[in-house]
XYZ file of C-alpha atoms in Angstrom:
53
model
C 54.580 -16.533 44.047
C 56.534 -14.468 41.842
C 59.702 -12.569 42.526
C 59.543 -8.397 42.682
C 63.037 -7.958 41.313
C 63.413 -10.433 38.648
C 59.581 -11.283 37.972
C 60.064 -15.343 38.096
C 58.423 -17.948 39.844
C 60.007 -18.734 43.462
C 59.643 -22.028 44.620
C 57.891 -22.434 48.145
C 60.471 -21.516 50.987
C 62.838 -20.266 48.909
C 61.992 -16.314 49.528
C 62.229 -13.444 51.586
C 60.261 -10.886 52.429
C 61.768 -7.331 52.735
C 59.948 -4.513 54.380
C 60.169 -0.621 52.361
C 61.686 1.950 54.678
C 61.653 5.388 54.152
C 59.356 8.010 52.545
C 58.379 6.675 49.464
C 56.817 3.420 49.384
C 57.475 3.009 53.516
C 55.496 -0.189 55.123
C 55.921 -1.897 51.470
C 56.547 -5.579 51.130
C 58.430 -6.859 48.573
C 59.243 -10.589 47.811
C 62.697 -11.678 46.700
C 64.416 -14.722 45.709
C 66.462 -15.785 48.874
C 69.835 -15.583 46.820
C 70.510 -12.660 44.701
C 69.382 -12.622 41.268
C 69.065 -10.448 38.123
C 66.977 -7.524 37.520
C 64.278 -8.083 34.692
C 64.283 -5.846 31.881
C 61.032 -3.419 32.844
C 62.914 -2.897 36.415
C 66.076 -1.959 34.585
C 67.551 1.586 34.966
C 65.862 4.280 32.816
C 68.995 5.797 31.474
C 71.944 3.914 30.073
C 75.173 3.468 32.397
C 76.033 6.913 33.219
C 73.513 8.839 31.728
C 70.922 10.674 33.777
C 73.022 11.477 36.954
């Protein structure tokens, strides 16, 4: 299993899965390390640190 934010392998009980609220992508599961970690580069912001706001 692989993790949805930073797109490496999670090893088994070590993750946590995180229902989508809202209107766009509501009823969504997503995966997730159990302890924050970082964001890979293709989910990285579009714009540069205060551009696009």
């Amino acid at each position: 299993m692989r993790c949805d934010r930073c797109d490496q392998p999670i090893p088994p009980g070590e993750e946590e899965r995180v229902l989508v609220g809202g209107a766009s992508g509501a009823g969504t599961v997503v995966v997730l390390h159990r302890k924050l970690c970082p964001r890979s580069r293709a989910h990285a912001a579009p714009y540069p640190a205060g551009l696009g706001r």
